[in-house]
Short mmCIF file of C-alpha atoms in Angstrom, two decimals:
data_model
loop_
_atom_site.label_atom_id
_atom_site.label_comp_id
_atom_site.label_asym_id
_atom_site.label_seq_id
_atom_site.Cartn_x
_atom_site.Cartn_y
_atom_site.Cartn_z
CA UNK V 1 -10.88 44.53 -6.78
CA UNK V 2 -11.90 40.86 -7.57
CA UNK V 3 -13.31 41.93 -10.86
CA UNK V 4 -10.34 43.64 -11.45
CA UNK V 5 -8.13 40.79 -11.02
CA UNK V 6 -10.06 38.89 -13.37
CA UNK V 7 -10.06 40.73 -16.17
CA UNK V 8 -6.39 40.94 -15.42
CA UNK V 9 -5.99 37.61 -15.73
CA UNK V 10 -8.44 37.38 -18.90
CA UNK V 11 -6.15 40.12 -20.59
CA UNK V 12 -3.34 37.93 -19.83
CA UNK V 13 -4.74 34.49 -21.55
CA UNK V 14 -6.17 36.76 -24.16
CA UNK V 15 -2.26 37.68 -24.71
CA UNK V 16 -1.03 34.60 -24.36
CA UNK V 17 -2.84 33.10 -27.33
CA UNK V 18 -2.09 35.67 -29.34
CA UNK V 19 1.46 34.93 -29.17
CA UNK V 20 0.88 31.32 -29.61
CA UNK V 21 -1.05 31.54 -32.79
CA UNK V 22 1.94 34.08 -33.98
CA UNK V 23 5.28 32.23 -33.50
CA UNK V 24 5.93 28.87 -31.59
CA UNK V 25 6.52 30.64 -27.32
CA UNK V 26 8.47 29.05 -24.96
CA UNK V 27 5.88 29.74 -21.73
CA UNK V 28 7.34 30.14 -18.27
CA UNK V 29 5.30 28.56 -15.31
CA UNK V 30 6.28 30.15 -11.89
CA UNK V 31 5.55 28.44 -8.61
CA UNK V 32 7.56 28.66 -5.76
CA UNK V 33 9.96 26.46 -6.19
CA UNK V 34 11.53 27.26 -9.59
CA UNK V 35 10.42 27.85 -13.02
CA UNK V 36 9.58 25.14 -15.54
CA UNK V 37 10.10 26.14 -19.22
CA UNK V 38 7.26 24.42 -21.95
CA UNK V 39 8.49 24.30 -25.13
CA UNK V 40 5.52 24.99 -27.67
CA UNK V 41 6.26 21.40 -29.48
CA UNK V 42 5.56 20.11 -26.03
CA UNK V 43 2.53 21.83 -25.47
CA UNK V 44 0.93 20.76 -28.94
CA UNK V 45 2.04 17.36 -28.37
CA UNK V 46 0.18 17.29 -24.82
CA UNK V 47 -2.17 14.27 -24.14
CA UNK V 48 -4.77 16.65 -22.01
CA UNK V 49 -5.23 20.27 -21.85
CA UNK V 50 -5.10 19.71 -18.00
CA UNK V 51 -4.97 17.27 -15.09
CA UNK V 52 -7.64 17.16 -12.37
CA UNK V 53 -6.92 15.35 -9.33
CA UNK V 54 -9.21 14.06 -6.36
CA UNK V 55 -7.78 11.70 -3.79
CA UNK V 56 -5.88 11.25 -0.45
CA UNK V 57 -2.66 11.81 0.50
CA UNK V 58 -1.17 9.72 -2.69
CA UNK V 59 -1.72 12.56 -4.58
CA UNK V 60 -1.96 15.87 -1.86
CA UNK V 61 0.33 18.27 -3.51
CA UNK V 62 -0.57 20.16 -0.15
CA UNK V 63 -4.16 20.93 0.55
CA UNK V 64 -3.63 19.80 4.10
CA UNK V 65 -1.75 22.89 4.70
CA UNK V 66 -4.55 25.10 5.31
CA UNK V 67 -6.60 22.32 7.18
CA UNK V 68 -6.88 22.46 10.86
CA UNK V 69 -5.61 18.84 11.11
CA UNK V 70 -2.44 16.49 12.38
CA UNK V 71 -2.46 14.80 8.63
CA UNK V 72 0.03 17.22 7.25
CA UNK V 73 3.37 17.03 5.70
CA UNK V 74 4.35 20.29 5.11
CA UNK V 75 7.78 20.34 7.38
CA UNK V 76 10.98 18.92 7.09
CA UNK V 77 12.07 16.19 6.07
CA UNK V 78 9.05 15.86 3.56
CA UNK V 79 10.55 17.70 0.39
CA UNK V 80 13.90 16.81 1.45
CA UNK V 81 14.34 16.03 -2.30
CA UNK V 82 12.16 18.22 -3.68
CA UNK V 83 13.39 21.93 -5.85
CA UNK V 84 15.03 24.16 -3.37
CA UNK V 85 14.01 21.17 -0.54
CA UNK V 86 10.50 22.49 -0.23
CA UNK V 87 8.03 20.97 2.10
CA UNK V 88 5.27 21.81 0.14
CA UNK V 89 2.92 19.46 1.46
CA UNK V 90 3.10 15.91 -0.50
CA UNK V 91 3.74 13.16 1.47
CA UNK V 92 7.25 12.05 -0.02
CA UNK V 93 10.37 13.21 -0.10
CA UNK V 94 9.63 15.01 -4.10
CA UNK V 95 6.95 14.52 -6.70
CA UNK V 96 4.12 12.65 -6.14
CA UNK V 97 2.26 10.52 -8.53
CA UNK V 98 -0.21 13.23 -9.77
CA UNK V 99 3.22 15.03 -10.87
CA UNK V 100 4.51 12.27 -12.43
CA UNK V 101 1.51 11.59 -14.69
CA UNK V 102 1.07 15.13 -15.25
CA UNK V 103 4.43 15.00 -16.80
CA UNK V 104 3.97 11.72 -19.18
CA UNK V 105 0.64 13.70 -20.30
CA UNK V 106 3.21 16.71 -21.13
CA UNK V 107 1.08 19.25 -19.41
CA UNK V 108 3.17 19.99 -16.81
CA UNK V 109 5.85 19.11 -14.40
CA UNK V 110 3.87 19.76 -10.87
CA UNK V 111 0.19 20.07 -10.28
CA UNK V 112 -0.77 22.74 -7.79
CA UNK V 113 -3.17 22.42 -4.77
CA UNK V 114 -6.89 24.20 -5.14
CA UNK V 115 -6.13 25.78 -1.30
CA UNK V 116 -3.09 27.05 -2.36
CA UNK V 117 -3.64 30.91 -2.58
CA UNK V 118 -0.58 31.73 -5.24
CA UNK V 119 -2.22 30.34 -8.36
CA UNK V 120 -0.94 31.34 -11.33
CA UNK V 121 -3.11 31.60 -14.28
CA UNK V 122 -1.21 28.50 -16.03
CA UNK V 123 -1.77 26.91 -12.68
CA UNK V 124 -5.89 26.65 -13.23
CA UNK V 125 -5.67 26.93 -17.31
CA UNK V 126 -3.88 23.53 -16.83
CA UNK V 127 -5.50 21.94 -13.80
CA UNK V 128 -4.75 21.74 -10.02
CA UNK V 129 -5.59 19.09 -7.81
CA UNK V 130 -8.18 19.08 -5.18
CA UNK V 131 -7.24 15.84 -3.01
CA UNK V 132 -6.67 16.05 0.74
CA UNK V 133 -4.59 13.33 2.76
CA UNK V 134 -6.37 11.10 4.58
CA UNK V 135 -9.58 11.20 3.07
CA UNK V 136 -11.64 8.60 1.46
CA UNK V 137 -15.15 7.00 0.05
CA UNK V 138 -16.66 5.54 3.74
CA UNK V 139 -17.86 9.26 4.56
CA UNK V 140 -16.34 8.21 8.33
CA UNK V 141 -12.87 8.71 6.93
CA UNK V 142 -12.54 12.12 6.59
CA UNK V 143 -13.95 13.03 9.90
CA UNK V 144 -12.06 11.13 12.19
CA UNK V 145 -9.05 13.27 11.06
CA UNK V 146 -10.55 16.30 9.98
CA UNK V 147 -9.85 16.64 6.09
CA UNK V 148 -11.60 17.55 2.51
CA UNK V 149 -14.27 14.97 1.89
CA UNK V 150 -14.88 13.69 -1.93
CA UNK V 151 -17.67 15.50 -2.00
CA UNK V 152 -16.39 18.73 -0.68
CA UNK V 153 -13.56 18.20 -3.53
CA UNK V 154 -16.23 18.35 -5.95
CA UNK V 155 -17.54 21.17 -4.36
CA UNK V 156 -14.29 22.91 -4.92
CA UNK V 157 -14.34 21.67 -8.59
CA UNK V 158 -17.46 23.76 -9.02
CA UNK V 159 -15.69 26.75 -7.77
CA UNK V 160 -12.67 26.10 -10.00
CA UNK V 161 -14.35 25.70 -13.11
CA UNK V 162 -16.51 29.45 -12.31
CA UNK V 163 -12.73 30.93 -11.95
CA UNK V 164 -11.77 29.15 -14.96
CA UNK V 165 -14.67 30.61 -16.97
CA UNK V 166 -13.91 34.02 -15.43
CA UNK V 167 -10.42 33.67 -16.80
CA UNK V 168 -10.61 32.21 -20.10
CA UNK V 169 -14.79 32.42 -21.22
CA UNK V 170 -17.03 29.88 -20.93
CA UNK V 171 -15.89 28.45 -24.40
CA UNK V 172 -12.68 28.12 -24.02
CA UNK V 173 -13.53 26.30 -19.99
CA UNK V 174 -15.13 23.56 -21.92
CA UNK V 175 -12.87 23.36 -23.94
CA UNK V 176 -10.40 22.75 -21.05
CA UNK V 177 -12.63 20.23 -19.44
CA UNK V 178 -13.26 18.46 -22.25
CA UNK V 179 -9.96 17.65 -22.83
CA UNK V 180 -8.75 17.43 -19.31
CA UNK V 181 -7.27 14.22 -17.94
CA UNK V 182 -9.05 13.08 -14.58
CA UNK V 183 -7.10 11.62 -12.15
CA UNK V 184 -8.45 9.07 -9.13
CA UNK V 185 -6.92 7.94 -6.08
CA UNK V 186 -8.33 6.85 -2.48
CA UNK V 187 -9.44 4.55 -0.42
CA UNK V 188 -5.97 2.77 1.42
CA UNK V 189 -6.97 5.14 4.42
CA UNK V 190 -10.62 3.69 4.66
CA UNK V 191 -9.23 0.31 4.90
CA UNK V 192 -5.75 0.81 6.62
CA UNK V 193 -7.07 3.36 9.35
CA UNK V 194 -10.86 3.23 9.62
CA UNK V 195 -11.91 -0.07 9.20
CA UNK V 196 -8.75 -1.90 10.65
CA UNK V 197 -7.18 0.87 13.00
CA UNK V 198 -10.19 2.16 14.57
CA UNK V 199 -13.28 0.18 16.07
CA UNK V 200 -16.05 2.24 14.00
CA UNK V 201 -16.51 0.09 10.98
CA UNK V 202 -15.30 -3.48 12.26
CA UNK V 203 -18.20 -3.89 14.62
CA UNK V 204 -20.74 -2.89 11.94
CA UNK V 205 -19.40 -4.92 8.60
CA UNK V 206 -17.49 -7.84 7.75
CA UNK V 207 -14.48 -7.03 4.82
CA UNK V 208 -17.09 -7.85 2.07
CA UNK V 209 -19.73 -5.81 3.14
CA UNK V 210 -17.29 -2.93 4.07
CA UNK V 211 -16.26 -3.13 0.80
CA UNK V 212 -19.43 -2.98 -0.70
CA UNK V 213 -19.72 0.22 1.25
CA UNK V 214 -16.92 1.83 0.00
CA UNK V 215 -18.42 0.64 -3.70
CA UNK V 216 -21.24 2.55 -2.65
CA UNK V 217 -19.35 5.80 -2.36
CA UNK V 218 -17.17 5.38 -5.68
CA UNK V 219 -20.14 4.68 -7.45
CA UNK V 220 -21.48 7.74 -6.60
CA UNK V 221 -18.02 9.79 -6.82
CA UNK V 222 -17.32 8.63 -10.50
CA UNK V 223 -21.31 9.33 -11.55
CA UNK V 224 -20.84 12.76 -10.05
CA UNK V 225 -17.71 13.40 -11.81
CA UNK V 226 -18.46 12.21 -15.18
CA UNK V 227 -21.90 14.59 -14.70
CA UNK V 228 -19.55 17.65 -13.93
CA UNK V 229 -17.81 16.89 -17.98
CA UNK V 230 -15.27 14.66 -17.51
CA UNK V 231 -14.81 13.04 -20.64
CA UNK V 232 -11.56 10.60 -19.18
CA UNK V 233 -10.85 9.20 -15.61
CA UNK V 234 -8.08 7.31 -14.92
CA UNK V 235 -9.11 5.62 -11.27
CA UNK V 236 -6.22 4.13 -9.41
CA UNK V 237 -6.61 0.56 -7.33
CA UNK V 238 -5.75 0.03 -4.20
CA UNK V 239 -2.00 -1.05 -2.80
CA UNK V 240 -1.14 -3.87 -1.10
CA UNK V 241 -1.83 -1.94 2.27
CA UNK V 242 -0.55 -5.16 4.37
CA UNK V 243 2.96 -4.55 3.30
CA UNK V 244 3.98 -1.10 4.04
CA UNK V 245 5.61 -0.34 6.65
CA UNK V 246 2.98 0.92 9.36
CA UNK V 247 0.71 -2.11 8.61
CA UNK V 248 3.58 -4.47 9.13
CA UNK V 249 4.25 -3.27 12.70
CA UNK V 250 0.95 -2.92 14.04
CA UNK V 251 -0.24 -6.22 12.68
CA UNK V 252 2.58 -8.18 11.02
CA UNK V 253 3.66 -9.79 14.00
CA UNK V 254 7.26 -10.17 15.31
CA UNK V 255 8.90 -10.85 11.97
CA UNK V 256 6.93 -7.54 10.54
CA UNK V 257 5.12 -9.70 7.58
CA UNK V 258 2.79 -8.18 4.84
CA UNK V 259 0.00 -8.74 6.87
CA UNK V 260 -2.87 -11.13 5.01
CA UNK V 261 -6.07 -9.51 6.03
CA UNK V 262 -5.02 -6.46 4.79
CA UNK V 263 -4.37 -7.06 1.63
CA UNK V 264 -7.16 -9.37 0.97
CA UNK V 265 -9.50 -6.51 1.99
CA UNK V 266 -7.43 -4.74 -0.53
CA UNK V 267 -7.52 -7.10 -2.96
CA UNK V 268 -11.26 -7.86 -3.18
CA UNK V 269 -12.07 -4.34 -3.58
CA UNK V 270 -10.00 -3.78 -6.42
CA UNK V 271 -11.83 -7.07 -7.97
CA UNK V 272 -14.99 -5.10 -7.31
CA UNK V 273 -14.12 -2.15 -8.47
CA UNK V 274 -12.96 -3.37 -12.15
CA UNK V 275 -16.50 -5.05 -11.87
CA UNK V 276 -18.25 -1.81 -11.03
CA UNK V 277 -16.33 0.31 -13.58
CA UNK V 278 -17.21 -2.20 -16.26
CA UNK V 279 -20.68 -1.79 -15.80
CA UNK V 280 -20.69 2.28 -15.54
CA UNK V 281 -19.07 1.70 -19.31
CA UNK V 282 -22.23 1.36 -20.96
CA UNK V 283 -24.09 4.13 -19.23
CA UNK V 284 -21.77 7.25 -19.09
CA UNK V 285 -20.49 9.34 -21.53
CA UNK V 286 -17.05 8.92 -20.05
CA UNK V 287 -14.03 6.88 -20.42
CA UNK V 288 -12.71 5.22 -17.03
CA UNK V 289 -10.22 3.33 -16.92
CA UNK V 290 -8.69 0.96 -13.95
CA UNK V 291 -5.23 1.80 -13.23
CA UNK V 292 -3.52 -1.31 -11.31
CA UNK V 293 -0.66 -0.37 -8.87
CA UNK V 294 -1.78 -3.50 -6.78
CA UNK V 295 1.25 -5.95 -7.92
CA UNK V 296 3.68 -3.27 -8.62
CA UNK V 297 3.93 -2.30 -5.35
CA UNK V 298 3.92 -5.44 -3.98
CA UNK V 299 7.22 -6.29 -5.87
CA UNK V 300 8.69 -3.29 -4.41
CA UNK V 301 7.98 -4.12 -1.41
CA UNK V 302 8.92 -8.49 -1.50
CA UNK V 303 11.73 -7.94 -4.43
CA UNK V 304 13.01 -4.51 -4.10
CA UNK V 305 16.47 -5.35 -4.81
CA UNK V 306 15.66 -5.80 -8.04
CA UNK V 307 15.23 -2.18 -9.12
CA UNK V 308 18.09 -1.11 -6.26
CA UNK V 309 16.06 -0.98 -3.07
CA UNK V 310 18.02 -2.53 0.11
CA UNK V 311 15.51 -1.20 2.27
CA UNK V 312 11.51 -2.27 1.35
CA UNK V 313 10.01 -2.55 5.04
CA UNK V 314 11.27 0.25 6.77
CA UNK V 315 10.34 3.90 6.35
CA UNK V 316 13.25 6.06 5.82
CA UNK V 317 11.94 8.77 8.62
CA UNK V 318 13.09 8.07 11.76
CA UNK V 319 13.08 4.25 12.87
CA UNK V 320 10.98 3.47 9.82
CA UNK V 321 8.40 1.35 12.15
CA UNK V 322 5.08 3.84 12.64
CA UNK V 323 6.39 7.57 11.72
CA UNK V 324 4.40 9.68 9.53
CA UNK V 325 2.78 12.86 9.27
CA UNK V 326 3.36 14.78 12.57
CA UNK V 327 5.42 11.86 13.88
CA UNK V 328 7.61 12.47 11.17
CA UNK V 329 9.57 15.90 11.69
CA UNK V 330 13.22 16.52 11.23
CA UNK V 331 13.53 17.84 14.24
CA UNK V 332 12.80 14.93 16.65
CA UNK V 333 14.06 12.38 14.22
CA UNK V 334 16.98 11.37 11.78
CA UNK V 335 16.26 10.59 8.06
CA UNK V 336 17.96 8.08 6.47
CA UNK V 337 21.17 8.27 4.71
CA UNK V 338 20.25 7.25 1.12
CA UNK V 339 16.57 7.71 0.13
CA UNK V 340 16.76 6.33 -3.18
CA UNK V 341 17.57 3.12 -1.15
CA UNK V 342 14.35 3.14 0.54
CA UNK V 343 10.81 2.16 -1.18
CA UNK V 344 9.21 4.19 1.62
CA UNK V 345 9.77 7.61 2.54
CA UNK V 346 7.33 7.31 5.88
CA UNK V 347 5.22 4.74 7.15
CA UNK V 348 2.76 4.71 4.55
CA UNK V 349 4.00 6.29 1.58
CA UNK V 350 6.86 5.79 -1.42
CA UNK V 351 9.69 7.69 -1.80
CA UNK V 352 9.82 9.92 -5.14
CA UNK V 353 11.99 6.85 -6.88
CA UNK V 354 9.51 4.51 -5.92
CA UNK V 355 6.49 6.79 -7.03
CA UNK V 356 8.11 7.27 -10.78
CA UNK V 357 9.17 2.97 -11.18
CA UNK V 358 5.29 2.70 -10.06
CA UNK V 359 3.80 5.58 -12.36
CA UNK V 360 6.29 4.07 -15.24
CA UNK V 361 4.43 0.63 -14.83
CA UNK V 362 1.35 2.37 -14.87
CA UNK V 363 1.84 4.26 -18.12
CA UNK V 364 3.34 1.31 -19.67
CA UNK V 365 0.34 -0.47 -18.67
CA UNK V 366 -2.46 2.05 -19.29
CA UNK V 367 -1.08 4.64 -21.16
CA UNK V 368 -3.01 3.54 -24.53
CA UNK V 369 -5.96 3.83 -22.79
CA UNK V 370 -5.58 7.07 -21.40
#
């Protein structure tokens, strides 16, 4: 039955560039929310034949889902903004970043999770993401809370590029890899939750040498992706953890203050990792490049009035103060009136407007790169 399917599916490509080479197609993507119509211009004029993503819950379009874990946000009122008010998983009220830059790259307007058993074959012809909330590079991370490690991402990139290779030949896979964009992000939750919330790593390691630990896992992440054919990386820096909402209670004091430790944790390893990337330049056949979201995010959250905010310290979920994940849920909590007033959704993470103002300053930024 499995062969079946996959010669199905290889009949259907097969089909589908037929009528490409023909006459300029309009193709439909389906996936459960809606359909998204491609114009063939669009497709020609993509920057990447697909985006890859490996990360936390930044980018989790909902791999979580099928975990047996409490980092989850696939109920109400995550989605609340999203087609047809889906909680699909991502940790925001719509699109998350990975969407976003999926969408400046014209490939396509949502990128689907790996664990997600309804792929479509335009789903894995054009990438799917593999990242898991609440992971991260300290191999500690991941199994306090029970997620997808880095390295069993990669392990599920393996599998994903035998399906794609079933699907469209081993040519044409290359192909697809070769010109794939490769997307980055983790590492808040190793500082914000292991090293400063829990008492694991603090006893063991100063900030420096925890952050040389963590260099010591994306060293070996970024080697092991670039030997699996990625050809361009774009790795995302770390926030300015101190200042979102969760951080600020726990630590911020009475007055709720970006707290300082925080972000000079996050701020050193972001120095470190520019340094590190720079010297992986010279010795990999891969483009990486840094993507800062450091200072963005950091004007959201200290001058959010001037893109429209009135609320930067306060989650919109509940009292704003600590809720996220299981502790936010629509139906022990109120959401906030106006999201598009809020910079955070939860806790921890940006609302969809927040996400696309921080993506924008990242494409206007690094987009030449890319």
């Amino acid at each position: 039955m499995r062969e079946l399917r996959l010669q199905q599916l290889a009949a259907v490509v097969a089909v589908l560039a037929l009528v490409a080479a023909v006459r300029p197609a309009v193709c439909r993507e389906q996936q459960n929310n809606g359909t998204l119509e491609v114009a063939a211009e669009e497709t020609r004029s993509a920057r990447a034949t697909a985006v890859i993503v490996f990360g936390d819950s930044i980018v989790d379009p909902g791999n979580n889902n099928n975990l047996h874990t409490q980092i989850k946000a696939n109920h109400a009122p995550y989605g609340k903004d999203f087609d047809g008010h889906l909680a699909t998983g991502r940790f925001s009220n719509g699109l998350v970043p990975s969407d976003l830059l999926a969408q400046k790259l014209h490939v396509k307007k949502l990128v689907a999770p790996w664990l997600n058993v309804d792929h479509t074959p335009e789903d894995l012809l054009t990438g799917v993401s593999f990242a898991s909330g609440a992971t991260g590079y300290d191999p500690l991370t991941p199994k306090i809370v029970s997620v997808i490690t880095l390295e069993q991402q990669l392990e599920y990139f393996d599998e994903y590029r035998d399906k794609l290779v079933a699907i469209a030949g081993e040519e044409e896979a290359e192909r697809i890899i070769d010109g794939a964009f490769f997307f980055v992000c983790a590492g808040s939750d190793d500082i914000a939750n292991t090293y400063f919330t829990t008492p694991f790593r603090s006893v063991q390691y100063d900030i420096p040498s925890y952050v040389d630990l963590l260099l010591v896992g994306v060293d070996k992440f970024l080697r092991s992706v670039s030997a699996r054919g990625a050809k361009r990386i774009g790795f995302v820096g770390l926030p300015p953890i101190g200042c979102v909402p969760s951080q600020r209670t726990v630590s911020g004091g009475f007055h709720r203050r970006c707290e300082p430790k925080r972000n000079y944790a996050a701020q050193l390893y972001n120095s470190r990792v520019q340094e590190l990337i720079d010297g992986m330049k010279e010795e990999l056949n891969t483009r990486i490049v840094y993507l800062g979201i450091y200072d963005i995010i950091q004007e959201l959250a200290e001058d959010g009035e001037r893109w429209g905010f009135t609320e930067t310290t306060h989650g919109c979920c509940g009292t704003g103060l600590i809720e996220v994940t299981n502790l936010c849920d629509s139906r022990f909590m109120a959401v906030c009136d106006d999201v598009s007033k809020h910079v955070f959704f939860d806790s921890f993470h940006p609302t969809q407007r927040a996400y696309k103002i921080i993506v924008d300053n990242m494409w206007d930024t690094y987009g030449h790169l890319l």
